Coordinates of C-alpha atoms in Angstrom, one line a residue:
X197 CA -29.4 -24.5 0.8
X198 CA -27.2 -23.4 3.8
X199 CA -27.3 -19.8 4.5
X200 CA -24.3 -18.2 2.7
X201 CA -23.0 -14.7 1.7
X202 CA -24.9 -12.1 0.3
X203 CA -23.1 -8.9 -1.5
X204 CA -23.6 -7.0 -4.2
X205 CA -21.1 -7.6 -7.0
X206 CA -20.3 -5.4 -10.8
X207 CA -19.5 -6.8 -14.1
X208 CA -19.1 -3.7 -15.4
X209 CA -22.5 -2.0 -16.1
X210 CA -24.0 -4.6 -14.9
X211 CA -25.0 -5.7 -11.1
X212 CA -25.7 -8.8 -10.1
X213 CA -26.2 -9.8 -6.1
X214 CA -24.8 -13.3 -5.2
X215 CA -26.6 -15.0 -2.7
X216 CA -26.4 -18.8 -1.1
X217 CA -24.0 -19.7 -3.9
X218 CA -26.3 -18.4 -7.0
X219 CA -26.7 -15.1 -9.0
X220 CA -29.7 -12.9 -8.9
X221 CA -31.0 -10.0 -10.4
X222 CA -28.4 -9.2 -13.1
X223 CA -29.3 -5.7 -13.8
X224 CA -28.7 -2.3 -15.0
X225 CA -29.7 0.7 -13.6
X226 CA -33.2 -0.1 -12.3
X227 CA -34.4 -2.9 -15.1
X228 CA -33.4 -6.3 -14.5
X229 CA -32.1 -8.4 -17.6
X230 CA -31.7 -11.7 -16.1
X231 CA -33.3 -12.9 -13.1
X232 CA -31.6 -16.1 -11.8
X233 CA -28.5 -18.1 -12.9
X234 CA -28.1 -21.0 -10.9
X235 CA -28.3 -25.0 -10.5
X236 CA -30.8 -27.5 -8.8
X237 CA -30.3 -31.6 -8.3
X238 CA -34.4 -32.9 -8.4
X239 CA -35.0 -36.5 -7.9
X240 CA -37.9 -38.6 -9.9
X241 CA -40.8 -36.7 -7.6
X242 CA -39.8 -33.5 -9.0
X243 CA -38.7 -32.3 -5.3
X244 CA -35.3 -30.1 -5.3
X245 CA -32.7 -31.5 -2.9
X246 CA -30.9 -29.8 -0.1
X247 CA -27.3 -27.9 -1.1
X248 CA -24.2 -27.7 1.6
X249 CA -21.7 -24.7 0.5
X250 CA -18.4 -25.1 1.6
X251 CA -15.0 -23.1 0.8
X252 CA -16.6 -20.1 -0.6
X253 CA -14.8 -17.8 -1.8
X254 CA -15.4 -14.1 -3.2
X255 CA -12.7 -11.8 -4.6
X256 CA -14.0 -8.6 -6.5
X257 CA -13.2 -5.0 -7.8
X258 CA -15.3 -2.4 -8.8
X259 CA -16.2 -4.0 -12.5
X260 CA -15.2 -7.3 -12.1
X261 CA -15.6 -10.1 -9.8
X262 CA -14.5 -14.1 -9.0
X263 CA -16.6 -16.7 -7.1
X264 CA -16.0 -20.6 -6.0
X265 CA -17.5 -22.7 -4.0
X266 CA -17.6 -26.6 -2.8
X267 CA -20.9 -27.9 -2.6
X268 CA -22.3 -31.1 -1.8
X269 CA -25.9 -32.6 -1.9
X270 CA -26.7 -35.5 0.4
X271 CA -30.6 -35.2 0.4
X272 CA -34.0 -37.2 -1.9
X273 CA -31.4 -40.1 -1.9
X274 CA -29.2 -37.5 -4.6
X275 CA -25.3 -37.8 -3.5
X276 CA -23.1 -36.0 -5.5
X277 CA -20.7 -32.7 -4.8
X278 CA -18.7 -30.4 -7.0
X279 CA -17.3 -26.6 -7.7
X280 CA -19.1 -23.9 -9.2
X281 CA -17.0 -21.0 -10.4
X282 CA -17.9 -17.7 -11.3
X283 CA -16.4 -14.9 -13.2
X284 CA -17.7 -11.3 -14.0
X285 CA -16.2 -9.5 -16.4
X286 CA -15.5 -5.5 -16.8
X287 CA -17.5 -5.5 -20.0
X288 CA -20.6 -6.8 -18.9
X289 CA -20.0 -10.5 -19.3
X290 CA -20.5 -13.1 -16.8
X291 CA -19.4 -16.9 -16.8
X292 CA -20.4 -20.2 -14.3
X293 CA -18.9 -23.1 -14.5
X294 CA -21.0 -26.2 -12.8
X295 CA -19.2 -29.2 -12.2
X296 CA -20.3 -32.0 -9.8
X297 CA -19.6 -36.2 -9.7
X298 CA -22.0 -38.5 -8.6
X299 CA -21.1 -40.2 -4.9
X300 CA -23.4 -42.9 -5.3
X301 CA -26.2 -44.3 -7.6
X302 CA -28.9 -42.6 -7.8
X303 CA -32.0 -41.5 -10.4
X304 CA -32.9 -37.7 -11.1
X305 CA -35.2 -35.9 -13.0
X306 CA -32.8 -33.3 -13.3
X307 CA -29.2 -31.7 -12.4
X308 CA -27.6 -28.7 -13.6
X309 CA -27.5 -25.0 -14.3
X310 CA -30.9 -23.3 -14.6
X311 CA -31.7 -19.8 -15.7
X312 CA -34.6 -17.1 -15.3
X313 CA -35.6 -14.6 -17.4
X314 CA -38.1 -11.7 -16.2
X315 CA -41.3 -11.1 -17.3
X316 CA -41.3 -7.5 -17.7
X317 CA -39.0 -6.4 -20.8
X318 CA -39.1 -10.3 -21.7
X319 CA -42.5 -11.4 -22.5
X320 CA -43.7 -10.5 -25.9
X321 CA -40.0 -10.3 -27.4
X322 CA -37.9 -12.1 -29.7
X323 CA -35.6 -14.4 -29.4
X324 CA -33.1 -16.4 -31.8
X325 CA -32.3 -19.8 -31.3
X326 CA -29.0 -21.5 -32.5
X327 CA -28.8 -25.5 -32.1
X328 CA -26.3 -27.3 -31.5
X329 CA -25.9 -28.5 -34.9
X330 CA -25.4 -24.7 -36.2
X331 CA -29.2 -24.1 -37.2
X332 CA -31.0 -21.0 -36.2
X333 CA -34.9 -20.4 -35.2
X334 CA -36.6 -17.4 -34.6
X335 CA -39.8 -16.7 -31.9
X336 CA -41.2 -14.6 -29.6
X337 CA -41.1 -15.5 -25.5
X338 CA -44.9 -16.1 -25.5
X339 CA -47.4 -12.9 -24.3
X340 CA -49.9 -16.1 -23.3
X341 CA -48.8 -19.1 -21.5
X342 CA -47.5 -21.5 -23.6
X343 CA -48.4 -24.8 -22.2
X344 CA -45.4 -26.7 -23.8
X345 CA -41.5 -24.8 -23.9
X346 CA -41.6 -22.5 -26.4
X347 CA -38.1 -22.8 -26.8
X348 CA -35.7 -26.4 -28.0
X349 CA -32.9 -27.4 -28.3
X350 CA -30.4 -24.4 -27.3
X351 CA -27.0 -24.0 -27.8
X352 CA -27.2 -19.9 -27.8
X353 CA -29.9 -17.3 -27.6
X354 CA -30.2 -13.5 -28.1
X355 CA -32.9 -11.7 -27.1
X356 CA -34.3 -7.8 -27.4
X357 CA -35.7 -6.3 -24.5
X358 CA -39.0 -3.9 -24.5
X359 CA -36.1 -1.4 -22.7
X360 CA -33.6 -1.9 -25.9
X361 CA -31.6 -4.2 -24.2
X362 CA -29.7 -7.0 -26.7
X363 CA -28.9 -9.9 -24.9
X364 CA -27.2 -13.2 -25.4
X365 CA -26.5 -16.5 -23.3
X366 CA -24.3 -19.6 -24.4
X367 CA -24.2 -22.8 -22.7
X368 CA -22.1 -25.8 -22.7
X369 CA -22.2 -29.5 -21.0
X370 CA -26.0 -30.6 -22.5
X371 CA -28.8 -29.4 -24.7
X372 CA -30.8 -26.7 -22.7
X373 CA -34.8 -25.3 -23.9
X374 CA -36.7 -22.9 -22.0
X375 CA -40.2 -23.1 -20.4
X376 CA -43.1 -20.9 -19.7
X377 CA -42.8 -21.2 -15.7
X378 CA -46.3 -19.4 -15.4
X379 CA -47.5 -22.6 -15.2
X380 CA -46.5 -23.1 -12.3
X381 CA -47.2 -19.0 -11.0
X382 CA -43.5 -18.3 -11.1
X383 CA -42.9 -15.2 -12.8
X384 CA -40.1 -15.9 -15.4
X385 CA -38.9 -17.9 -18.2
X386 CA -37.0 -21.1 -17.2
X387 CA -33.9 -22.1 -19.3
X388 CA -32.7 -25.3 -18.2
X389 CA -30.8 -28.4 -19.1
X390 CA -31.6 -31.9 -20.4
X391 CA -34.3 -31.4 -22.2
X392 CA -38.0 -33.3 -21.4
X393 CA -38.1 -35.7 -24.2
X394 CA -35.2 -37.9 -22.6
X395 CA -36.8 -40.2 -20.6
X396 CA -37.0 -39.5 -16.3
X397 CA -36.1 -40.3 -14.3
X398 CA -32.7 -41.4 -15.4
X399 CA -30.4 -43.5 -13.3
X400 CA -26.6 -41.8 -12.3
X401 CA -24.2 -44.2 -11.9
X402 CA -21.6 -43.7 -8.6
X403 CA -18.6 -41.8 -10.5
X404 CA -20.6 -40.5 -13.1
X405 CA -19.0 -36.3 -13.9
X406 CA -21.2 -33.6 -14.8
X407 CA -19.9 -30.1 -16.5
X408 CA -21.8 -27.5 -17.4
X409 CA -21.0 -23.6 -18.6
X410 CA -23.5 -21.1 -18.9
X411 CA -22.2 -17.5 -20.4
X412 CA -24.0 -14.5 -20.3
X413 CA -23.1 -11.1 -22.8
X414 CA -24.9 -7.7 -23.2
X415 CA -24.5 -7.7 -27.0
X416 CA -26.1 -3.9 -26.5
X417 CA -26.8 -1.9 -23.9
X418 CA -29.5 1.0 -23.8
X419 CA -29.4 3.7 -21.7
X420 CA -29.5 3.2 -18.0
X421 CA -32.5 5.2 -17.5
X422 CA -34.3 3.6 -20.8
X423 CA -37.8 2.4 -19.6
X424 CA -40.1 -0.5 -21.4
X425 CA -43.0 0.8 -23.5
X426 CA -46.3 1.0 -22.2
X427 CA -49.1 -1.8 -22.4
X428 CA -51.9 -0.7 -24.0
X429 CA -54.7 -0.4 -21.3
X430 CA -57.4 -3.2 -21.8
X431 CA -60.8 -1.8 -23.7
X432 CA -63.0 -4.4 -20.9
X433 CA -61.5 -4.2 -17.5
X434 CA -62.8 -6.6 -14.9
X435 CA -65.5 -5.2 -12.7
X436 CA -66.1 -8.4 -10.8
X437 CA -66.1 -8.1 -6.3
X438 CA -63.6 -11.2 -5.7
X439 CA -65.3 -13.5 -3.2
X440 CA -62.9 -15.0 -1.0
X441 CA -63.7 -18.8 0.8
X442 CA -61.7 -20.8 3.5
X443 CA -61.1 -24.3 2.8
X444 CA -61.9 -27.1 5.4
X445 CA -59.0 -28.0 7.7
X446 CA -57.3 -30.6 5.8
X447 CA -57.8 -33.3 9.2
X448 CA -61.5 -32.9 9.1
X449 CA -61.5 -31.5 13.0
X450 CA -64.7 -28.9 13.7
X451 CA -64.3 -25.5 14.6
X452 CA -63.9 -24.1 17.9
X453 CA -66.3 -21.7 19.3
X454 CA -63.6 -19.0 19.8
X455 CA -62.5 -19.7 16.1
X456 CA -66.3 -19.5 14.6
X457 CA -66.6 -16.2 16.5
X458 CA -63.2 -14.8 15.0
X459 CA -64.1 -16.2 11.3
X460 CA -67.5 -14.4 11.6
X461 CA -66.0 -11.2 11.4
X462 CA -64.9 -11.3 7.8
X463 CA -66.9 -11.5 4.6
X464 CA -66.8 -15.3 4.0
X465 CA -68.3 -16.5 0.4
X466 CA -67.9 -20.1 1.0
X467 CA -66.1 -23.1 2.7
X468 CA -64.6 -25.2 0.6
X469 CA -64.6 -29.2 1.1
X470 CA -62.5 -31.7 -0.2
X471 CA -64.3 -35.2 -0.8
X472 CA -62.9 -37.9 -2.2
X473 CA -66.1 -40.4 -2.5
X474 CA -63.7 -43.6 -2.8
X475 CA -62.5 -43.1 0.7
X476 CA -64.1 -44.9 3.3
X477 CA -64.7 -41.5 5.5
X478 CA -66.2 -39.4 3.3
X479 CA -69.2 -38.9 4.6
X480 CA -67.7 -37.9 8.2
X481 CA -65.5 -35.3 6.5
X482 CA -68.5 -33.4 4.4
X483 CA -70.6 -34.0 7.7
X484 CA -67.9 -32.0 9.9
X485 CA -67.4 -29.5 6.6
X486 CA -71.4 -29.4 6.5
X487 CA -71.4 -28.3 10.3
X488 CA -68.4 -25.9 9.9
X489 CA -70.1 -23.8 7.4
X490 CA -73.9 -23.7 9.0
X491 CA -71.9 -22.6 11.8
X492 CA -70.2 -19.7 9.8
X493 CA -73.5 -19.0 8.1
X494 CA -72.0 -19.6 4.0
X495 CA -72.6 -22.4 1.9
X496 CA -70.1 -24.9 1.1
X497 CA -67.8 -25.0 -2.4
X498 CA -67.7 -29.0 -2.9
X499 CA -64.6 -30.5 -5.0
X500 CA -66.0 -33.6 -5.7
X501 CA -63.1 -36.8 -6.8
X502 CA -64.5 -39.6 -8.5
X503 CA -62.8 -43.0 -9.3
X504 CA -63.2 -45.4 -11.8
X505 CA -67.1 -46.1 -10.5
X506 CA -68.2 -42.2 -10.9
X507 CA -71.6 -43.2 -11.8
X508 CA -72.3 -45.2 -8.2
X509 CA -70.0 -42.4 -6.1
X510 CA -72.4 -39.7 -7.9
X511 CA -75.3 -41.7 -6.8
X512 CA -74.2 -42.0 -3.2
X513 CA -73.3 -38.2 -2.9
X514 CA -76.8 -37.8 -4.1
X515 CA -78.5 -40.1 -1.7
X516 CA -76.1 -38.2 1.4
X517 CA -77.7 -34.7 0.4
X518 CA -81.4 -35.8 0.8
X519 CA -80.6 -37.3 4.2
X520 CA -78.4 -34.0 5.2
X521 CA -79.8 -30.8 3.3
X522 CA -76.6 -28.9 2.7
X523 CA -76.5 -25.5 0.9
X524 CA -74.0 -26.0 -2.0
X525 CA -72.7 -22.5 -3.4
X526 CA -71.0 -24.8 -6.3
X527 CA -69.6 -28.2 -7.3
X528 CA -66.1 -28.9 -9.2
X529 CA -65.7 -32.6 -10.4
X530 CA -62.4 -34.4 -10.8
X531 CA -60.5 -37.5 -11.6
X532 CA -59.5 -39.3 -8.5
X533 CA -56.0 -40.6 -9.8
X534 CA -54.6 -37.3 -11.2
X535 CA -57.4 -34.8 -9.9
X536 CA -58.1 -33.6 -13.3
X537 CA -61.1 -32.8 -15.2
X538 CA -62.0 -34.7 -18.4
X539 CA -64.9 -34.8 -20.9
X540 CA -65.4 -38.2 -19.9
X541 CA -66.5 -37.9 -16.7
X542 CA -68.1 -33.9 -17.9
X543 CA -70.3 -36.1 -20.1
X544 CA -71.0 -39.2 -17.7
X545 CA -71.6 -37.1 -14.3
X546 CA -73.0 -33.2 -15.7
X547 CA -76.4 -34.3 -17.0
X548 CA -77.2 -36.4 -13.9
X549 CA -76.5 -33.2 -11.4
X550 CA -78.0 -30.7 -13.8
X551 CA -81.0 -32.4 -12.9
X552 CA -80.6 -33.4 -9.5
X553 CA -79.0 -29.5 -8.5
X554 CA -79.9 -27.6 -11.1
X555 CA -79.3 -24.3 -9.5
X556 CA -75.7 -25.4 -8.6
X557 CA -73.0 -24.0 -10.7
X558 CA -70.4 -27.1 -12.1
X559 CA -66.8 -26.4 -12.6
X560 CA -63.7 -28.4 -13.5
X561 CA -60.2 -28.2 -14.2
X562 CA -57.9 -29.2 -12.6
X563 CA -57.3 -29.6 -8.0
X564 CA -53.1 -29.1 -9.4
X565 CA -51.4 -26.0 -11.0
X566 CA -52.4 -24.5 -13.8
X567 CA -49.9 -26.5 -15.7
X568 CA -52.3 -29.1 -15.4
X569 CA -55.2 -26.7 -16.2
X570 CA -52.6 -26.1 -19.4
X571 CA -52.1 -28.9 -20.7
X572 CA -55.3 -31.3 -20.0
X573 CA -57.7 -28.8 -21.9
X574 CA -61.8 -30.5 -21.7
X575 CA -64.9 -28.9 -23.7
X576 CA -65.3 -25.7 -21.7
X577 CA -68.7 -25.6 -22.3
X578 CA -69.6 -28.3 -20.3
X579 CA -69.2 -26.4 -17.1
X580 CA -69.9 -22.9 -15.6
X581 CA -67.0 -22.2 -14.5
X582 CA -63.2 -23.5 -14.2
X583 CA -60.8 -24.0 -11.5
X584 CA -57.3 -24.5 -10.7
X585 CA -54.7 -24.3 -7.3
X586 CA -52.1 -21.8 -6.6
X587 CA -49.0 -22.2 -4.6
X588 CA -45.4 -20.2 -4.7
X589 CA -43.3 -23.1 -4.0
X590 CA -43.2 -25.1 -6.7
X591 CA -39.2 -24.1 -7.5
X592 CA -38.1 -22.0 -5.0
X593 CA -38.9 -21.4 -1.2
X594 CA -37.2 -18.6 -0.1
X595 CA -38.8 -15.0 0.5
X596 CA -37.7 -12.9 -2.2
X597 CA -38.8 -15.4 -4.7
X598 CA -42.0 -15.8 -3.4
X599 CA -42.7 -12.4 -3.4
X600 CA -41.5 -12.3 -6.9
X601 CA -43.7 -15.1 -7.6
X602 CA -47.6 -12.9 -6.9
X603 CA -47.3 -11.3 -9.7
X604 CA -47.6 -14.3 -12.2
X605 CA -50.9 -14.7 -10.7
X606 CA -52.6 -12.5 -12.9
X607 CA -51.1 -14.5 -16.0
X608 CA -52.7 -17.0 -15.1
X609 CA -55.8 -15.8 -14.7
X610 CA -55.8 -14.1 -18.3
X611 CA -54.5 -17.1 -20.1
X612 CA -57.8 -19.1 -18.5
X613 CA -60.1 -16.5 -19.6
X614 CA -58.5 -16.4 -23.2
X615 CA -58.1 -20.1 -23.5
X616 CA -62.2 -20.7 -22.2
X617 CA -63.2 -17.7 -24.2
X618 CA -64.3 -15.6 -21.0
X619 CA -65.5 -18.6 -18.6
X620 CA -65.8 -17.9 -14.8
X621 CA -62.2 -18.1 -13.1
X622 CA -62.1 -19.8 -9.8
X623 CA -59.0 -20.4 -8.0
X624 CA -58.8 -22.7 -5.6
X625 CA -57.1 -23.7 -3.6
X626 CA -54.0 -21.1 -2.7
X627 CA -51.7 -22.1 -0.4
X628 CA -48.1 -21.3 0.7
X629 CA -47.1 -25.0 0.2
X630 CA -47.7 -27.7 -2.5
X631 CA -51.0 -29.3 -1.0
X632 CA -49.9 -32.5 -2.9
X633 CA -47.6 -33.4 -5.4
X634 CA -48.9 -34.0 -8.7
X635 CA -46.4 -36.0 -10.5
X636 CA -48.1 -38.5 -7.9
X637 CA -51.3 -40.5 -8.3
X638 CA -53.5 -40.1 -5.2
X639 CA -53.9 -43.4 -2.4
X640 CA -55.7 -44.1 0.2
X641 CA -54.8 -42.8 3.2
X642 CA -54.1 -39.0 2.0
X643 CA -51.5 -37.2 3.6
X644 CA -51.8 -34.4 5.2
X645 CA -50.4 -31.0 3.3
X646 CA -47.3 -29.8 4.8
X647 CA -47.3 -26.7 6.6
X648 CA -44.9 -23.8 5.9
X649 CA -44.1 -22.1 9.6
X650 CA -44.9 -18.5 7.6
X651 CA -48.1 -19.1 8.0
X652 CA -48.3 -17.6 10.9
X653 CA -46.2 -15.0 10.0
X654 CA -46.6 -11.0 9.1
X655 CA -44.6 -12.7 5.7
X656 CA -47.8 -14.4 4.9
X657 CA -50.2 -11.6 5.4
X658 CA -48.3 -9.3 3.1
X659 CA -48.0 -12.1 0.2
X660 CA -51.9 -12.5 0.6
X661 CA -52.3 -9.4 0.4
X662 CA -50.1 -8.7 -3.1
X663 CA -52.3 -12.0 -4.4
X664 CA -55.9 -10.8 -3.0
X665 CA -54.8 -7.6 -5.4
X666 CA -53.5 -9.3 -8.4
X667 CA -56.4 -11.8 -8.3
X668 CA -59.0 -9.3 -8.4
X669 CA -57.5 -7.1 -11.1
X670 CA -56.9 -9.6 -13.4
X671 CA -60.8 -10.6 -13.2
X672 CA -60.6 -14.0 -11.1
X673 CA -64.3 -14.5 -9.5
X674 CA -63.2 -16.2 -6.3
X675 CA -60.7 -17.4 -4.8
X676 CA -60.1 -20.0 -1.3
X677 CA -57.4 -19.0 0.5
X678 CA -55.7 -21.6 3.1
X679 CA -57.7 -23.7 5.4
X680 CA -59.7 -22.1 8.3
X681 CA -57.8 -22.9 11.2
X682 CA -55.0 -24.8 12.5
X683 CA -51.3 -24.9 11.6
X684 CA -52.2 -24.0 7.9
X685 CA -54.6 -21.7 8.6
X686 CA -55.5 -18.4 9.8
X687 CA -56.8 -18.9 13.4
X688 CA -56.0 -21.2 16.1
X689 CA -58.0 -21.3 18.9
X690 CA -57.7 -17.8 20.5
X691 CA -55.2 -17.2 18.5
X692 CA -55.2 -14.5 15.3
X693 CA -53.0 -14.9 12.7
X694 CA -51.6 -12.1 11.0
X695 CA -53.0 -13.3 7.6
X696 CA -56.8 -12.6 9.0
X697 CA -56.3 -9.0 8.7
X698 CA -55.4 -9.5 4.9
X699 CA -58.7 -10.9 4.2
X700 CA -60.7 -8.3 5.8

């Protein structure tokens, strides 16, 4: 989205700060009710296209305020443009209209108005549902993460706060549910429209109109300095030092001298290696990954993808580590085409390398987001440990947001633990971008990741640094952070990035 105008605007008692043509942080006093009300255009990879704003304008008094825009996508091959409007009102109550038409034909997984809800004051609470055919549900947002929405077909919803908040939103234009965005590390509640069961992606006709209304009322305020309860303190608090590994540079190319010296001056636990024994190169890669780690004196943290002939690739892996003795801290094993764990390949592959490596710890999960980890669920007790990957950007990209973001990181980590009755938490890997994309089955050649130009900024130090803490406090065991140098990494060459100094 183009850079736009940021102010601070009132609806009466409540704030809101509109910024790049959406509403954030709808608050009052120092508690935030809503987090987000705004609208994406996602094509059938799942990837959120570019907005252009153009004619905004912003009129306001001291309660109340009015917002319109133009906008216009041209981006994923989505072309559409429309108006949004925006009203706040002196009592509290604020309306967006979304309306767009379709330029051209195109498919999309989604378009239309989206909204967050916070975690704090939210999760734990009740919620009433009305349908669109008049019917009502009760439930709670979810205190673990759900791995399916916890929330269908919406019409309205009204909500209590821990603070004493009562809350309600209406929508218009399409059936909206809500999702547990955890999954994903965001930390909110996603209300959004169209819901899942209608097939993707869907195809937009050229001149195709799309309205949506969302409407947001404080049914009940508390007082402005009301504060939530507080959590009961956990009776078993996790003791656990968090190890911290580098991955392998995602091209394969060995460490420099000047970059081993630098690297040797932190507290390494492993270097992890990505190999994937279908491809033709996989022995070069865990040779260079096998010569990266002697050189950094730690032992190597092996995600292992297997295709359809796991029994053969297992057999070569095998055969590679008596010709090239490699110390193996622990092994993760994985579907090739969706880089998953099952109990197929748990059962085919774990009693061959219990006996072959029986020191080496075995772990799987999943090489995607915990949504993955969620919702493809193996016998635990197969493995020693489990595994997933964290990255901020699976929504949104800009700073605030993933800043937000960290603190979901511990829900993650305590929905494993409960969900494998206490196993080992591993995550890895955690990166600033998407290493892949999941909705995607993996081919031969493998792209390389795409790398965020905050890596090498003081922006990327301070979010690993919020993680590193939320990580070890929610009882994680280790964690592989980035690669260990290049562009996505956290030296080059001579050069330090600022990120080094947050894994001290």
């Amino acid at each position: 989205m183009m850079p736009s105008t940021a102010v601070l605007l009132n609806a009466g008692p409540v704030q809101v700060r509109y910024e790049n043509g959406f509403l954030r942080t709808l608050s009052m006093g120092n508690r935030e009710l809503v987090r987000m009300i705004y609208f994406a255009l996602r094509n059938p990879d799942w990837s959120t296209a570019r907005i252009d704003i153009t004619n905004e304008r912003i009129d306001q008094t001291y309660d109340t305020f009015h917002v319109d825009y133009n906008w216009l996508v041209n981006d994923l091959g989505i072309h559409m443009a429309g108006h949004v409007a925006m009203q706040g009102h002196s009592d509290g109550r604020i309306a967006v209209v979304f309306q767009g038409e379709a330029l051209s034909t195109f498919q999309r997984n989604r378009i239309g108005i989206c909204v967050l809800h916070p975690l704090i004051g939210t999760t734990g609470q009740p919620c009433q549902i009305t349908s669109p055919d008049g019917s009502q549900s009760n439930g709670l947002f979810p205190e673990l993460i759900r791995p399916n929405q916890p929330f269908l077909g919406i019409q309205s919803m009204t909500w209590q706060t821990a603070f004493g908040d009562t809350l309600q939103l209406e929508f218009a234009g399409d059936v909206f549910e809500t999702e547990d965005q955890r999954n994903w590390t965001d930390a909110s509640f996603k209300t959004y429209s169209t819901p899942l069961t209608i097939p993707i992606p869907a195809t937009v006709p050229a001149g195709t109109i799309v309205e949506q209304r969302v409407h947001f009322q404080p049914i009940s305020l508390a007082d402005e300095t009301a504060s939530a309860p507080i959590a009961p303190v956990a009776s078993e608090q996790p003791e656990n030092t968090l190890r911290i590994g580098l991955g392998q540079r995602a091209d394969g190319q060995r460490l420099r001298d000047t970059e081993i010296a630098s690297l040797k001056k932190l507290v390494l636990s492993h270097l992890r290696a990505d190999v994937f024994l279908s491809s033709p190169d996989w022995t070069d890669h865990l040779q260079n990954a096998r010569s990266d780690a002697q050189a950094l004196g730690i032992p190597l943290d092996l995600a292992l993808f297997f295709s359809t002939d796991s029994a053969k690739e297992l057999s070569d892996f095998l055969a590679f580590l008596e010709t090239n003795p490699t110390t193996i801290q622990s092994v993760s094993l994985f579907n090739l085409a969706n880089r998953i764990t099952s109990d197929t390949l748990l059962t085919k592959l774990v009693p061959i390398l219990r006996a072959q490596l029986p020191t080496v710890p075995i772990g799987g999960g999943t090489d995607a987001n915990f949504a993955e980890f969620n919702r493809n669920r193996f016998t635990y007790d197969l493995v020693d440990f489990v595994t997933f990957s964290i990255n901020p950007q699976v929504h949104a990209f800009d700073n605030q947001t993933i800043m937000e973001n960290v603190a979901a990181q511990a829900d993650v980590v305590r929905s494993a633990r409960y969900l494998t009755n206490n196993k080992p938490v591993r995550i890895s890997a955690v990166t600033l971008l998407p290493r892949f994309n999941p909705a995607l089955s993996t081919t031969f050649p493998i792209p390389l990741p795409l790398t965020d130009p905050r890596q090498s900024t003081h922006f990327a130090a301070d979010w690993t640094k919020a993680s590193r803490q939320i990580l070890q406090g929610a009882g994680a065991v280790s964690v592989t952070y980035f690669e260990t140098h290049g562009p996505r990494g956290i030296v080059d060459d001579e050069t330090v990035f600022p990120v080094f100094n947050s894994l001290l």
